[in-house]
C-alpha cells in the first residue's frame, strides 16, 4: 500500500483465486486491517473503490482475477482538539497502551465536558490517535473512578480489543469501599437499564441488559467493607448499581448511596471523614488479557490511589472490629 505524508492511499492489484466468493467489503477489511468494516463500506459507497474501473457495492461477490483500485485521502477520525496533559502510562508497545486514569478526568467529551478529557490528552500524546474512532479508547471509567484503562494505537488492535471485551476475555478487577459488613464471596446477576424516572441514574431493571458482577471481601470492618470486584459485563455504573442493589452502596457515591446516611453508632470523627470523601470509593486496579496482536499474556496491577488509602487507614483506625475472624476468606489489601 502506498501512503504519502498526506495520508493518501493509492493502490491497485489483481484479486487472487483464493478470494473467490468473498464480499468486497470483507475482502478489503483484511487488506486494510487498520480500518473498520463500516469505514470500508463508506469507501465503496463514495466511489473510492473501483473494480475493473467501475464503481461497486459492498455486497459484491468476487469472482477472482478482478483488478481493484483504491484511491482516497484518509480523514482524521475525530474533530476534537489535542490538549497536552500528563498521562500515567503503566505499559506501552507499538499496538496499545495501558494508563492509570486519575480521579476527576472525564474519558470522552460530552455534554458539560467539551474538552480537557482523556481523549484530548491522547490526541496530544500521539497524532496517530486522530486516525482512530474515539482516539483508540475501547472502554470507559466514570469521571470519579480511578484506575487502569487500555487504549489501542491502531485500528486492528482497537477492533480486536473490542472483540475481547465483548467475549469477556479481558479480566477487569476493581477495589471498592462499601457501607456495611459484607463478609462473604458472591455475585450479582441482575440486568441493568436506565432508571425509569431519574434519567441520570441506572437501575436493576427487568428490561435492562444482562450484567454480572463478582465480589469478594478483602477487609471487613464494623461498618464498612473493602471489596474486590470483577466484571463479566461492562454496563454503565455496573458496580455502583449492583452494590446498591445488595444494600452495600459505595462510600462517597452521590447517585446510588446518600453519603450522609451513616450508621448512628459510627464514631463522629469517622462520620465526618466518610462524609467528606468527595467521590465514589472505586478503583480499577488490574487488567489481564492476552495481547490481541502478539498473543502474549498482559497483566498490569496498581495500588490504591492516595485518597482511598487514607480513607482505608481512617476506617481501620476508628472502625476495626474488636474480634476478627481469622478463618474468614479475607485478606488485607496489597
Coordinates of N, CA and C in Angstrom, one line a residue, residues 27-196:
X27 N -13.3 -8.6 2.0 CA -12.0 -8.7 1.4 C -11.1 -7.5 1.7
X28 N -11.7 -6.3 1.5 CA -10.9 -5.1 1.8 C -10.6 -4.9 3.3
X29 N -11.5 -5.4 4.2 CA -11.2 -5.3 5.6 C -10.0 -6.1 6.0
X30 N -9.7 -7.2 5.3 CA -8.5 -8.0 5.5 C -7.3 -7.3 4.9
X31 N -7.5 -6.6 3.8 CA -6.5 -5.9 3.1 C -6.0 -4.6 3.8
X32 N -7.0 -4.0 4.5 CA -6.7 -2.8 5.3 C -7.2 -3.0 6.7
X33 N -6.5 -3.9 7.5 CA -7.0 -4.3 8.8 C -7.0 -3.1 9.8
X34 N -6.4 -2.0 9.6 CA -6.4 -0.9 10.5 C -7.7 -0.1 10.3
X35 N -8.6 -0.4 9.3 CA -9.8 0.2 9.1 C -11.0 -0.7 9.5
X36 N -12.1 -0.1 10.0 CA -13.2 -0.8 10.4 C -14.0 -1.2 9.1
X37 N -14.9 -2.2 9.3 CA -15.8 -2.6 8.1 C -16.7 -1.5 7.7
X38 N -17.2 -0.7 8.7 CA -18.0 0.4 8.4 C -17.3 1.5 7.5
X39 N -16.0 1.7 7.8 CA -15.2 2.6 7.1 C -15.0 2.1 5.6
X40 N -14.7 0.9 5.5 CA -14.5 0.3 4.2 C -15.8 0.4 3.4
X41 N -17.0 0.2 4.0 CA -18.2 0.3 3.3 C -18.5 1.8 2.8
X42 N -18.0 2.7 3.6 CA -18.1 4.1 3.2 C -17.2 4.4 2.0
X43 N -16.0 3.8 2.0 CA -15.1 4.0 0.8 C -15.8 3.5 -0.4
X44 N -16.5 2.4 -0.3 CA -17.1 1.8 -1.5 C -18.3 2.7 -1.9
X45 N -19.1 3.1 -1.0 CA -20.3 3.9 -1.3 C -19.9 5.2 -1.9
X46 N -18.8 5.8 -1.5 CA -18.3 7.1 -2.0 C -17.5 7.0 -3.3
X47 N -17.3 5.8 -3.8 CA -16.7 5.6 -5.1 C -15.2 5.6 -5.1
X48 N -14.6 5.4 -3.9 CA -13.1 5.3 -3.8 C -12.6 3.9 -4.2
X49 N -13.5 3.0 -4.3 CA -13.0 1.6 -4.7 C -13.6 1.3 -6.1
X50 N -12.7 0.9 -7.0 CA -13.1 0.6 -8.3 C -12.8 -0.9 -8.6
X51 N -13.7 -1.6 -9.2 CA -13.4 -3.0 -9.7 C -13.5 -3.0 -11.2
X52 N -12.3 -3.3 -11.8 CA -12.2 -3.3 -13.3 C -12.7 -1.9 -13.8
X53 N -12.3 -0.8 -13.1 CA -12.6 0.5 -13.5 C -14.0 1.0 -13.2
X54 N -14.9 0.2 -12.5 CA -16.2 0.6 -12.3 C -16.5 0.7 -10.7
X55 N -17.5 1.5 -10.4 CA -18.0 1.5 -9.0 C -18.6 0.2 -8.7
X56 N -18.7 -0.1 -7.4 CA -19.3 -1.4 -6.9 C -20.1 -1.2 -5.7
X57 N -20.6 -2.3 -5.1 CA -21.4 -2.2 -3.9 C -20.7 -3.2 -2.9
X58 N -21.0 -2.9 -1.6 CA -20.3 -3.7 -0.5 C -20.6 -5.2 -0.6
X59 N -21.8 -5.5 -1.1 CA -22.2 -6.9 -1.2 C -21.7 -7.7 -2.4
X60 N -20.9 -7.0 -3.3 CA -20.4 -7.6 -4.5 C -19.5 -8.8 -4.1
X61 N -19.8 -10.0 -4.8 CA -19.0 -11.2 -4.5 C -17.9 -11.3 -5.6
X62 N -16.7 -11.5 -5.1 CA -15.6 -11.6 -6.0 C -15.6 -12.9 -6.8
X63 N -15.2 -12.8 -8.0 CA -15.2 -14.0 -8.9 C -13.7 -14.4 -9.1
X64 N -12.8 -13.6 -8.7 CA -11.4 -13.9 -8.9 C -10.8 -13.2 -10.1
X65 N -9.6 -12.6 -9.9 CA -8.8 -12.0 -11.0 C -9.3 -10.7 -11.5
X66 N -10.3 -10.1 -10.6 CA -10.7 -8.7 -10.9 C -9.5 -7.8 -10.6
X67 N -9.5 -6.6 -11.2 CA -8.5 -5.6 -10.9 C -9.1 -4.6 -10.0
X68 N -8.6 -4.4 -8.8 CA -9.1 -3.4 -7.8 C -8.2 -2.2 -7.7
X69 N -8.8 -1.1 -7.7 CA -8.1 0.2 -7.5 C -8.7 0.9 -6.3
X70 N -7.9 1.3 -5.3 CA -8.4 2.1 -4.2 C -7.6 3.4 -4.2
X71 N -8.3 4.6 -4.2 CA -7.7 5.9 -4.3 C -8.5 6.8 -3.3
X72 N -7.8 7.3 -2.3 CA -8.5 8.2 -1.4 C -7.5 8.9 -0.4
X73 N -7.9 9.9 0.2 CA -7.2 10.5 1.3 C -7.8 10.2 2.6
X74 N -7.1 9.6 3.5 CA -7.6 9.3 4.8 C -8.0 10.5 5.6
X75 N -9.1 10.5 6.3 CA -9.5 11.6 7.1 C -9.3 11.3 8.6
X76 N -9.0 12.3 9.4 CA -8.9 12.1 10.8 C -10.2 11.6 11.3
X77 N -10.2 10.7 12.3 CA -11.5 10.1 12.8 C -12.1 10.9 13.9
X78 N -11.5 12.0 14.3 CA -12.1 12.8 15.3 C -11.8 14.3 15.0
X79 N -12.8 15.1 15.4 CA -12.7 16.6 15.2 C -12.2 17.3 16.5
X80 N -12.0 16.5 17.6 CA -11.6 17.1 18.8 C -10.2 17.5 18.8
X81 N -9.9 18.5 19.6 CA -8.5 19.1 19.6 C -7.6 18.4 20.6
X82 N -6.3 18.2 20.2 CA -5.4 17.7 21.1 C -5.1 18.7 22.2
X83 N -5.0 18.2 23.5 CA -4.6 19.1 24.6 C -3.6 18.4 25.5
X84 N -2.5 19.0 25.7 CA -1.4 18.4 26.5 C -1.8 18.2 27.9
X85 N -1.6 17.0 28.4 CA -1.8 16.7 29.8 C -0.9 15.5 30.2
X86 N -0.6 15.4 31.5 CA 0.2 14.3 31.9 C -0.6 13.0 31.9
X87 N 0.0 11.9 31.3 CA -0.6 10.6 31.2 C 0.3 9.6 32.0
X88 N -0.3 8.9 33.0 CA 0.4 8.0 33.8 C 0.3 6.6 33.1
X89 N 1.3 6.4 32.2 CA 1.3 5.2 31.3 C 2.0 4.0 32.1
X90 N 1.3 2.9 32.3 CA 1.9 1.8 33.0 C 2.5 0.8 32.1
X91 N 2.0 0.7 30.8 CA 2.5 -0.2 29.8 C 2.3 0.3 28.5
X92 N 3.2 0.1 27.6 CA 3.1 0.6 26.2 C 3.9 -0.3 25.2
X93 N 3.3 -0.6 24.1 CA 4.1 -1.2 23.0 C 3.6 -0.5 21.7
X94 N 3.9 -1.1 20.5 CA 3.5 -0.4 19.3 C 2.0 -0.5 19.0
X95 N 1.3 -1.4 19.7 CA -0.1 -1.6 19.4 C -1.1 -1.0 20.4
X96 N -0.7 -0.9 21.6 CA -1.6 -0.5 22.7 C -0.9 0.2 23.8
X97 N -1.6 0.8 24.7 CA -1.0 1.3 25.9 C -2.0 1.1 27.1
X98 N -1.5 1.0 28.3 CA -2.4 0.9 29.5 C -2.0 2.1 30.4
X99 N -3.0 2.9 30.8 CA -2.7 4.0 31.6 C -3.6 4.0 32.9
X100 N -3.1 4.7 33.9 CA -3.8 4.9 35.1 C -4.5 6.2 35.1
X101 N -5.9 6.1 35.0 CA -6.7 7.4 34.9 C -6.9 8.0 36.3
X102 N -6.6 9.2 36.5 CA -6.7 9.9 37.8 C -8.2 10.2 38.0
X103 N -8.5 10.4 39.3 CA -9.8 10.9 39.7 C -10.1 12.2 39.1
X104 N -11.3 12.4 38.6 CA -11.7 13.8 38.1 C -11.5 13.9 36.6
X105 N -10.9 13.0 35.9 CA -10.6 13.1 34.5 C -11.8 12.4 33.7
X106 N -12.5 13.2 32.9 CA -13.5 12.6 32.1 C -12.9 11.9 30.9
X107 N -13.4 10.8 30.5 CA -12.8 10.0 29.4 C -13.0 10.6 28.1
X108 N -14.3 11.0 27.8 CA -14.7 11.4 26.4 C -15.5 12.7 26.5
X109 N -15.3 13.6 25.5 CA -16.1 14.8 25.5 C -17.5 14.5 25.4
X110 N -18.3 15.3 26.1 CA -19.8 15.2 26.1 C -20.4 16.4 26.6
X111 N -21.7 16.3 26.9 CA -22.4 17.5 27.5 C -21.8 17.9 28.8
X112 N -21.4 19.2 28.9 CA -20.8 19.7 30.1 C -19.3 19.5 30.2
X113 N -18.8 18.6 29.3 CA -17.3 18.4 29.3 C -16.8 18.4 27.8
X114 N -16.8 19.5 27.2 CA -16.4 19.6 25.8 C -15.0 19.3 25.5
X115 N -14.1 19.5 26.5 CA -12.7 19.3 26.3 C -12.0 19.0 27.6
X116 N -10.6 19.0 27.5 CA -9.8 18.6 28.7 C -10.2 17.2 29.2
X117 N -10.5 16.3 28.3 CA -10.8 14.9 28.6 C -9.6 14.0 28.2
X118 N -9.7 12.8 28.6 CA -8.6 11.8 28.3 C -8.5 11.7 26.8
X119 N -9.6 11.8 26.0 CA -9.5 11.7 24.6 C -8.6 12.9 24.0
X120 N -8.8 14.1 24.6 CA -8.0 15.2 24.1 C -6.5 15.0 24.5
X121 N -6.2 14.4 25.6 CA -4.9 14.1 26.0 C -4.2 13.1 25.1
X122 N -5.0 12.1 24.7 CA -4.5 11.0 23.8 C -4.1 11.6 22.5
X123 N -4.9 12.5 22.0 CA -4.7 13.2 20.7 C -3.4 13.9 20.7
X124 N -3.1 14.6 21.9 CA -1.8 15.3 22.0 C -0.6 14.4 22.2
X125 N -0.9 13.2 22.8 CA 0.2 12.2 23.1 C 0.7 11.7 21.7
X126 N -0.2 11.4 20.8 CA 0.3 10.9 19.5 C -0.7 11.3 18.4
X127 N -0.2 11.8 17.3 CA -1.0 12.2 16.2 C -1.7 11.0 15.6
X128 N -1.1 9.8 15.7 CA -1.7 8.6 15.2 C -3.1 8.3 15.8
X129 N -3.4 8.8 17.0 CA -4.7 8.5 17.6 C -5.8 9.2 16.9
X130 N -5.5 10.3 16.1 CA -6.5 11.0 15.4 C -7.2 10.1 14.3
X131 N -6.5 9.1 13.9 CA -7.0 8.2 12.8 C -8.0 7.1 13.4
X132 N -8.1 7.1 14.7 CA -8.9 6.0 15.3 C -10.2 6.6 15.9
X133 N -11.2 5.8 15.8 CA -12.5 6.1 16.5 C -12.3 6.3 18.0
X134 N -12.8 7.4 18.5 CA -12.6 7.7 20.0 C -11.1 7.7 20.4
X135 N -10.2 8.0 19.4 CA -8.8 8.1 19.7 C -8.2 6.8 20.3
X136 N -8.9 5.7 20.0 CA -8.4 4.4 20.4 C -9.0 3.9 21.7
X137 N -9.8 4.7 22.3 CA -10.5 4.3 23.6 C -11.5 3.2 23.3
X138 N -11.4 2.1 24.1 CA -12.3 0.9 23.9 C -13.2 0.7 25.1
X139 N -13.0 1.3 26.2 CA -13.9 1.2 27.4 C -13.7 2.4 28.2
X140 N -14.6 2.6 29.2 CA -14.5 3.9 29.9 C -14.5 3.6 31.4
X141 N -14.1 4.6 32.2 CA -14.3 4.7 33.6 C -15.0 6.0 33.9
X142 N -15.9 5.9 34.9 CA -16.6 7.2 35.3 C -15.6 8.3 35.7
X143 N -16.0 9.5 35.6 CA -15.1 10.6 35.9 C -14.4 10.4 37.3
X144 N -15.2 10.0 38.3 CA -14.6 9.9 39.6 C -14.2 8.5 40.0
X145 N -14.0 7.7 39.1 CA -13.4 6.4 39.3 C -12.0 6.4 38.8
X146 N -11.0 6.0 39.6 CA -9.6 6.0 39.2 C -9.3 4.6 38.6
X147 N -8.1 4.5 38.0 CA -7.5 3.2 37.6 C -7.2 3.0 36.2
X148 N -7.0 1.7 35.9 CA -6.4 1.2 34.6 C -7.4 1.2 33.5
X149 N -6.9 1.7 32.3 CA -7.7 1.6 31.1 C -6.7 1.2 30.0
X150 N -7.2 0.4 29.0 CA -6.4 0.0 27.9 C -6.8 0.8 26.7
X151 N -5.9 1.3 25.9 CA -6.2 2.2 24.7 C -5.4 1.6 23.5
X152 N -6.1 1.5 22.4 CA -5.5 1.0 21.2 C -4.7 2.1 20.5
X153 N -3.7 1.7 19.7 CA -2.9 2.6 19.0 C -3.0 2.4 17.4
X154 N -3.8 1.4 17.0 CA -4.1 1.2 15.6 C -5.4 0.6 15.5
X155 N -6.0 0.6 14.3 CA -7.4 0.2 14.1 C -7.6 -1.3 14.3
X156 N -6.6 -2.1 13.9 CA -6.8 -3.6 14.0 C -6.8 -3.9 15.5
X157 N -5.9 -3.3 16.3 CA -5.8 -3.6 17.7 C -7.1 -3.1 18.4
X158 N -7.6 -2.0 18.0 CA -8.8 -1.5 18.6 C -10.0 -2.4 18.4
X159 N -10.1 -2.9 17.2 CA -11.3 -3.8 16.9 C -11.1 -5.1 17.7
X160 N -9.9 -5.6 17.8 CA -9.6 -6.9 18.5 C -9.9 -6.7 20.0
X161 N -9.5 -5.5 20.5 CA -9.8 -5.3 22.0 C -11.3 -5.2 22.2
X162 N -12.0 -4.6 21.3 CA -13.4 -4.5 21.4 C -14.0 -5.9 21.4
X163 N -13.5 -6.8 20.6 CA -14.0 -8.2 20.5 C -13.7 -8.9 21.8
X164 N -12.5 -8.7 22.4 CA -12.1 -9.3 23.6 C -13.1 -8.9 24.7
X165 N -13.4 -7.6 24.8 CA -14.4 -7.1 25.8 C -15.7 -7.8 25.6
X166 N -16.2 -7.9 24.3 CA -17.5 -8.5 24.1 C -17.5 -9.9 24.5
X167 N -16.4 -10.6 24.4 CA -16.3 -12.0 24.7 C -15.9 -12.2 26.2
X168 N -15.8 -11.1 27.0 CA -15.5 -11.2 28.4 C -14.1 -11.8 28.6
X169 N -13.2 -11.5 27.6 CA -11.8 -12.1 27.7 C -10.8 -11.1 28.2
X170 N -11.3 -10.0 28.7 CA -10.4 -9.0 29.4 C -10.8 -9.0 30.9
X171 N -9.9 -9.5 31.8 CA -10.3 -9.5 33.2 C -10.1 -8.1 33.8
X172 N -11.1 -7.6 34.4 CA -11.1 -6.2 34.9 C -11.4 -6.4 36.4
X173 N -10.4 -6.1 37.2 CA -10.6 -6.2 38.7 C -10.6 -4.8 39.3
X174 N -11.6 -4.6 40.2 CA -11.8 -3.3 40.9 C -11.7 -3.5 42.4
X175 N -11.4 -2.4 43.1 CA -11.4 -2.4 44.5 C -12.4 -1.3 44.9
X176 N -13.3 -1.6 45.9 CA -14.2 -0.6 46.4 C -14.4 -0.6 47.9
X177 N -14.7 0.5 48.5 CA -15.0 0.6 49.9 C -16.5 0.8 50.0
X178 N -17.2 -0.1 50.6 CA -18.7 -0.1 50.6 C -19.2 0.1 52.1
X179 N -20.4 0.5 52.2 CA -21.0 0.6 53.5 C -21.5 -0.7 54.0
X180 N -21.3 -1.0 55.3 CA -21.9 -2.2 55.9 C -20.9 -3.4 55.9
X181 N -21.2 -4.4 56.6 CA -20.4 -5.6 56.6 C -20.8 -6.6 55.5
X182 N -19.9 -6.9 54.6 CA -20.1 -7.8 53.6 C -19.0 -8.8 53.6
X183 N -19.2 -9.9 54.3 CA -18.1 -10.8 54.6 C -18.1 -12.1 53.8
X184 N -18.9 -12.2 52.8 CA -18.9 -13.5 52.0 C -18.7 -13.2 50.6
X185 N -18.2 -14.2 49.8 CA -18.0 -14.1 48.4 C -19.3 -14.4 47.7
X186 N -19.5 -13.7 46.6 CA -20.7 -14.0 45.8 C -20.7 -13.2 44.5
X187 N -21.9 -13.2 43.9 CA -22.0 -12.4 42.6 C -23.4 -11.9 42.5
X188 N -23.6 -10.9 41.7 CA -24.9 -10.3 41.4 C -25.1 -10.5 39.9
X189 N -26.2 -11.1 39.6 CA -26.6 -11.4 38.2 C -28.0 -10.7 38.0
X190 N -27.9 -9.4 37.7 CA -29.2 -8.7 37.6 C -29.0 -7.7 36.4
X191 N -30.1 -7.6 35.6 CA -30.0 -6.7 34.4 C -30.0 -5.3 34.8
X192 N -29.3 -4.5 34.0 CA -29.2 -3.0 34.3 C -29.7 -2.2 33.1
X193 N -30.6 -1.2 33.4 CA -31.1 -0.3 32.4 C -31.2 1.0 33.0
X194 N -31.7 2.0 32.2 CA -31.9 3.3 32.6 C -33.0 3.4 33.6
X195 N -32.8 4.2 34.7 CA -33.8 4.4 35.7 C -35.1 4.9 35.1
X196 N -36.2 4.4 35.4 CA -37.5 4.8 34.8 C -37.8 6.3 35.0

